[in-house]
Amino acid sequence: MQYTTSTLALALALFGGSALATPIQVEERASTSCTFSGSTGAAAVAKSKTSCSAIVLSSLVVPAGTTLDLTGLKQGTTVTFQGTTTFGYKEWAGPLVSVSGTDISVTGASGAILDGGGAKYWDGQGSNGGKTKPKFFYAHNMIGKSSINSLNIKNTPVQVYSVNGADGLTINGGTIDNSAGDAGGGHNTDCFDVGSITGLTISGITCKNQDDCLAINSGTDITFTGGTCSGGHGLSIGSVGGRSDNTVSGVTIENSSISNSQNGVRIKTVSGATGSVKGVTYKNIKLSGITKYGVVIEQDYENGSPTGTPTSGVPITGLTLNGITGSVTSSATEVQILCAACSGWTWSGVSVTGGKKSSSCKGVPSGASC
Ligand SMILES: *[C@@H]1O[C@H](CO)[C@@H](O)[C@H](O)[C@H]1NC(C)=O
């Protein structure tokens, strides 16, 4: 670990500047930059993190079974990843990285990448079985004006970001590339799993994976914009229901593309559960190469095997679809709606072509067509 200080005053205090009347106060105000690197860096940063206001993580080699622990950072701390960050192999639950604090800014420097070493874990079973795979990045309680900027991530064992408890977090730019898992057994590699949010903006990200590009389980005041998603399951609300927090409201998903994925626009609520989905807008979404459903809204969800019979415990109200265009493959269904409690929908410019019309839509509210 290497400390540098950004103020001359602190340097004077450290090197015996006896003319300073109150060196302690000066030291408290100084901003301290700390650099951690290599295989000892993760342990060192966990120990010293609260005495640094600028943390630089340079080519870290995080030991197996260890979380790169950036929780409880001092307010306003900046964290910069440089070089390639790697993680030792171990079957465990993770997470491999965890960050929390107020007004925290995490940035990937030019050329930096976090490599989850996923190929060693991928067995086609994701989080449903096989090897225990560590989750990747917990952004739990990154509060205030926190941000994650230009962070490039590849080959995570299973889910990438778990975002929880945010009240104004922005995630800007960066590529998540799990495309190596397409041929190599990557599964459940959701890019963003989002819950219990009161403010979150995700903009300009690229996600190549094998599960949801975005999955919102609960929260309000959430914007996802300028995303490029491929290989996965689409831009999803849900599944909603069966957790401690089962309300989704005030969500805007726009200006994004979804290609070569199972679904495009998807909302799924859990069969028999309670909760609500209200005020969700999908706008200006481009679809291509969608293999199951261009648009799918279903109130019958069960992991792996939807029941086919929608239930009314999680109503979907105030849903706007505006400018959902593009194509699905010939064996895919263009639009599927399975509703027991859906109302107040506004659809315009929904044009999904190339596939089949559904013959099993239920409970389609006025405003929508199936
Ligand atoms: C989406 O794109 C439109 C047109 O370029 C722009 O006006 C709008 O601000 C964008 N939305 C977001 C949330 O950035």
XYZ file of C-alpha atoms and ligand atoms in Angstrom:
384
model
C 0.000 0.000 0.000
C 1.208 3.458 -0.778
C -0.142 6.668 0.732
C 0.131 10.006 -0.938
C -1.296 13.196 0.420
C -2.729 15.982 -1.544
C -2.005 18.907 0.679
C 1.241 20.608 1.468
C -0.119 21.394 4.908
C -0.348 17.736 5.814
C 3.169 17.160 4.514
C 4.396 19.960 6.781
C 2.545 18.440 9.708
C 4.057 15.021 9.061
C 7.579 16.338 8.595
C 7.634 18.490 11.682
C 6.197 21.824 10.579
C 6.095 23.217 14.086
C 4.743 26.531 12.843
C 1.328 24.901 12.361
C -0.817 25.626 15.376
C -3.341 22.858 14.776
C -1.836 20.096 12.659
C -4.466 17.579 13.733
C -7.245 19.621 12.178
C -5.259 20.023 9.002
C -4.783 16.299 8.839
C -8.502 15.688 9.270
C -9.246 17.932 6.336
C -6.568 16.488 4.075
C -7.623 14.168 1.303
C -5.601 11.019 1.372
C -5.008 8.908 -1.676
C -4.146 5.273 -1.107
C -3.042 2.787 -3.741
C -3.470 -0.942 -3.237
C -2.172 -3.536 -5.633
C -1.452 -7.178 -6.278
C -2.330 -10.138 -4.078
C -2.080 -8.281 -0.766
C -4.202 -5.329 -1.889
C -7.629 -6.715 -0.988
C -6.669 -7.392 2.635
C -4.896 -4.047 2.917
C -7.800 -2.022 1.563
C -10.246 -3.788 3.878
C -8.073 -2.723 6.805
C -7.283 0.854 5.783
C -10.259 1.904 3.638
C -11.766 4.388 6.087
C -8.561 6.423 6.280
C -8.498 6.996 2.523
C -10.641 9.440 0.581
C -9.273 8.317 -2.796
C -8.704 4.596 -3.177
C -6.815 3.313 -6.211
C -6.965 -0.423 -6.855
C -4.191 -1.350 -9.224
C -4.119 -4.810 -10.828
C -5.552 -6.474 -7.751
C -5.378 -10.250 -7.416
C -8.187 -10.943 -4.943
C -7.567 -14.221 -3.079
C -10.050 -17.097 -3.483
C -13.017 -16.954 -1.142
C -12.443 -13.265 -0.334
C -14.740 -10.299 -0.910
C -13.025 -7.180 -2.158
C -14.582 -5.321 0.753
C -15.302 -1.661 0.042
C -18.236 -1.434 2.416
C -18.610 1.383 4.924
C -16.410 3.823 3.036
C -16.005 7.360 4.302
C -18.494 9.816 2.773
C -17.312 11.106 -0.602
C -14.667 8.432 -1.173
C -13.575 7.808 -4.752
C -12.526 4.330 -5.849
C -10.603 3.847 -9.093
C -9.893 0.471 -10.653
C -6.762 0.288 -12.779
C -5.386 -2.599 -14.799
C -6.929 -6.065 -14.583
C -8.593 -7.160 -11.354
C -8.784 -10.955 -10.937
C -10.353 -13.254 -8.350
C -9.087 -16.653 -7.133
C -11.277 -19.675 -7.801
C -13.464 -21.032 -5.020
C -16.988 -22.429 -4.895
C -18.752 -20.082 -2.507
C -21.626 -17.599 -2.491
C -19.549 -14.408 -2.775
C -19.878 -11.553 -3.439
C -16.527 -10.959 -5.068
C -16.890 -7.163 -4.732
C -19.010 -5.186 -2.259
C -19.297 -1.400 -2.020
C -21.337 0.776 0.334
C -21.307 4.318 1.642
C -22.621 7.815 0.999
C -21.637 9.871 -2.072
C -19.248 7.155 -3.261
C -17.846 7.267 -6.769
C -16.436 4.078 -8.317
C -14.670 4.452 -11.667
C -12.906 2.158 -14.083
C -9.802 3.864 -15.459
C -9.122 3.593 -19.172
C -8.210 -0.013 -19.987
C -9.264 -1.357 -16.600
C -11.235 -4.598 -16.427
C -12.667 -6.788 -13.678
C -12.375 -10.422 -14.749
C -14.570 -12.827 -12.778
C -12.903 -15.961 -14.165
C -16.361 -17.360 -14.947
C -15.292 -20.159 -17.278
C -14.102 -22.231 -14.325
C -17.589 -22.083 -12.793
C -19.881 -22.287 -15.791
C -21.680 -25.611 -15.862
C -24.942 -24.617 -17.532
C -26.787 -24.577 -14.183
C -26.199 -21.045 -12.983
C -27.673 -20.508 -9.522
C -30.037 -23.478 -9.887
C -27.463 -26.156 -9.125
C -24.056 -27.582 -9.880
C -21.131 -25.627 -8.546
C -21.791 -22.927 -5.965
C -20.978 -19.757 -7.826
C -20.064 -16.450 -6.198
C -22.203 -13.444 -7.013
C -20.134 -10.660 -8.435
C -20.823 -7.060 -7.355
C -22.999 -5.962 -4.447
C -23.917 -2.290 -4.719
C -25.995 -2.479 -1.549
C -26.618 0.817 0.211
C -24.555 2.977 -2.080
C -26.556 6.015 -1.055
C -26.620 9.756 -1.635
C -25.010 10.947 -4.851
C -23.125 7.741 -5.479
C -22.058 6.552 -8.904
C -20.401 3.690 -10.753
C -18.721 4.909 -13.929
C -17.234 3.161 -16.957
C -16.602 -0.068 -15.114
C -15.811 -2.891 -17.533
C -16.550 -6.386 -16.287
C -16.219 -9.767 -17.949
C -16.889 -13.428 -17.294
C -18.726 -13.385 -13.992
C -19.529 -16.813 -12.470
C -23.266 -15.976 -12.176
C -25.233 -12.710 -11.564
C -23.236 -9.506 -12.113
C -24.664 -6.492 -10.230
C -26.999 -6.717 -7.277
C -28.240 -3.157 -6.692
C -30.168 -2.651 -3.495
C -31.099 0.203 -1.190
C -29.992 2.989 -3.534
C -31.653 6.419 -3.216
C -29.984 8.312 -6.062
C -27.302 6.050 -7.483
C -26.210 6.440 -11.099
C -24.468 3.722 -13.074
C -22.952 5.212 -16.230
C -21.310 3.439 -19.123
C -19.197 0.333 -18.993
C -19.457 -3.020 -20.691
C -20.410 -6.289 -19.085
C -19.204 -9.035 -21.393
C -20.177 -12.575 -20.487
C -20.479 -13.599 -24.130
C -17.859 -16.321 -23.640
C -20.559 -18.063 -21.596
C -22.801 -18.470 -24.672
C -20.842 -21.526 -25.761
C -19.363 -22.283 -22.383
C -22.277 -22.896 -20.015
C -22.877 -19.396 -18.676
C -26.330 -19.249 -17.018
C -28.220 -16.830 -14.743
C -25.683 -14.130 -15.563
C -28.172 -11.257 -15.042
C -26.406 -7.939 -15.575
C -28.502 -5.860 -13.153
C -30.704 -7.300 -10.410
C -32.422 -4.334 -8.792
C -34.464 -4.221 -5.581
C -35.644 -1.903 -2.780
C -34.659 1.256 -4.651
C -35.846 4.833 -4.167
C -33.709 6.361 -6.938
C -31.500 4.773 -9.577
C -30.377 5.662 -13.109
C -28.515 3.192 -15.285
C -27.352 4.739 -18.552
C -25.274 3.789 -21.538
C -24.297 0.288 -20.515
C -23.602 -2.694 -22.750
C -24.609 -6.126 -21.460
C -23.774 -9.425 -23.172
C -25.004 -12.324 -21.102
C -27.354 -15.307 -20.708
C -30.140 -13.960 -18.474
C -31.927 -10.678 -17.798
C -30.137 -7.549 -18.960
C -32.137 -5.775 -16.257
C -34.444 -7.336 -13.664
C -36.312 -5.018 -11.293
C -37.900 -6.840 -8.360
C -38.959 -3.789 -6.371
C -38.407 -0.065 -6.126
C -39.468 3.341 -7.320
C -37.906 6.155 -9.389
C -35.771 3.949 -11.624
C -34.514 4.909 -15.103
C -32.683 2.653 -17.527
C -31.605 4.384 -20.725
C -29.216 3.986 -23.617
C -28.616 0.308 -22.944
C -27.386 -2.271 -25.446
C -28.390 -5.782 -24.422
C -27.593 -9.011 -26.231
C -27.589 -12.747 -25.677
C -29.865 -12.710 -22.657
C -33.488 -12.653 -21.553
C -34.364 -8.996 -22.124
C -35.351 -5.936 -20.106
C -37.477 -7.260 -17.296
C -39.647 -6.086 -14.480
C -39.806 -9.004 -12.108
C -40.301 -11.414 -11.110
C -42.413 -9.365 -8.689
C -43.925 -11.092 -5.653
C -42.867 -13.452 -2.925
C -40.087 -11.266 -1.519
C -40.146 -8.832 1.417
C -40.591 -5.861 -0.961
C -43.063 -6.417 -3.787
C -43.869 -2.954 -5.131
C -42.546 -1.590 -8.406
C -43.526 1.946 -9.419
C -42.190 4.845 -11.441
C -39.901 2.992 -13.837
C -38.753 4.293 -17.233
C -36.844 2.037 -19.593
C -35.952 3.786 -22.839
C -33.637 4.360 -25.776
C -32.289 0.835 -25.655
C -31.778 -2.147 -27.929
C -32.161 -5.845 -27.279
C -30.729 -8.334 -29.744
C -30.316 -12.101 -29.981
C -32.158 -12.595 -26.720
C -35.022 -14.787 -25.552
C -37.296 -11.828 -24.818
C -37.437 -8.116 -25.471
C -39.813 -6.363 -23.090
C -40.869 -8.563 -20.192
C -42.957 -8.137 -17.044
C -43.510 -11.179 -14.887
C -45.368 -11.408 -11.612
C -45.289 -14.467 -9.415
C -48.213 -16.860 -9.447
C -50.300 -16.583 -6.278
C -48.195 -13.759 -4.768
C -49.176 -10.187 -3.806
C -47.686 -6.796 -4.645
C -48.061 -4.204 -7.393
C -46.505 -2.962 -10.615
C -47.589 0.562 -11.518
C -46.396 3.409 -13.662
C -43.910 1.525 -15.817
C -42.912 3.004 -19.199
C -40.984 1.293 -21.971
C -40.147 3.777 -24.722
C -38.048 3.647 -27.882
C -36.889 0.044 -27.589
C -35.435 -1.732 -30.640
C -35.693 -5.501 -30.915
C -33.844 -7.939 -33.161
C -33.283 -11.678 -33.166
C -35.694 -12.299 -30.283
C -36.287 -16.057 -29.960
C -39.234 -16.441 -27.518
C -41.323 -13.291 -26.990
C -40.948 -9.779 -28.361
C -43.196 -8.450 -25.607
C -44.306 -10.724 -22.775
C -46.375 -9.703 -19.773
C -47.415 -12.587 -17.583
C -49.004 -12.901 -14.169
C -48.339 -16.615 -13.879
C -44.608 -16.743 -13.270
C -42.916 -19.618 -11.548
C -39.190 -20.202 -11.885
C -38.698 -22.345 -14.930
C -42.327 -23.260 -15.500
C -45.006 -20.550 -15.769
C -48.372 -22.035 -14.820
C -50.336 -20.677 -17.804
C -53.041 -19.419 -15.430
C -52.557 -15.765 -14.423
C -53.361 -14.646 -10.865
C -54.503 -11.193 -9.722
C -52.421 -10.571 -6.580
C -49.845 -8.353 -8.306
C -51.864 -5.955 -10.518
C -50.059 -4.301 -13.424
C -51.483 -0.796 -13.859
C -50.463 2.322 -15.751
C -48.177 0.492 -18.176
C -46.994 2.538 -21.169
C -45.370 1.012 -24.228
C -44.320 3.634 -26.750
C -42.191 2.823 -29.779
C -41.355 -0.848 -29.307
C -40.177 -1.888 -32.738
C -38.264 -4.615 -34.500
C -38.343 -8.290 -35.148
C -38.406 -11.697 -33.576
C -37.384 -15.014 -35.146
C -40.027 -16.997 -37.063
C -40.651 -19.477 -34.259
C -41.002 -16.737 -31.623
C -44.226 -15.093 -30.467
C -44.526 -11.390 -31.148
C -46.647 -10.364 -28.162
C -47.878 -12.487 -25.266
C -50.163 -11.230 -22.493
C -51.422 -13.393 -19.645
C -53.277 -11.102 -17.265
C -55.753 -11.485 -14.435
C -55.441 -7.897 -13.140
C -54.177 -5.420 -15.731
C -55.623 -1.961 -16.407
C -54.873 1.572 -17.511
C -52.406 0.625 -20.204
C -51.333 2.938 -23.042
C -49.662 1.409 -26.058
C -48.514 3.271 -29.131
C -46.075 2.409 -31.871
C -45.764 -1.209 -30.788
C -44.661 -2.987 -33.948
C -43.085 -6.377 -33.471
C -42.813 -8.485 -36.611
C -41.416 -11.720 -38.008
C -42.915 -14.231 -35.613
C -46.211 -15.821 -34.614
C -49.320 -14.258 -33.139
C -50.191 -15.648 -29.741
C -53.281 -17.811 -29.503
C -53.286 -17.918 -25.716
C -53.473 -14.289 -24.547
C -55.736 -13.743 -21.539
C -57.122 -10.661 -19.818
C -55.764 -8.185 -22.379
C -56.699 -4.713 -21.098
C -58.061 -2.023 -23.405
C -55.208 -0.016 -24.849
C -53.113 -3.089 -25.568
C -53.326 -5.608 -28.344
C -52.194 -9.156 -28.578
C -34.014 9.242 -24.874
O -33.742 9.809 -26.145
C -34.457 11.037 -26.374
C -34.215 11.434 -27.825
O -32.841 11.432 -28.090
C -33.984 12.071 -25.370
O -34.689 13.279 -25.550
C -34.223 11.548 -23.960
O -33.703 12.457 -23.012
C -33.556 10.195 -23.767
N -33.900 9.679 -22.447
C -33.049 9.613 -21.439
C -33.596 9.129 -20.135
O -31.869 9.902 -21.545
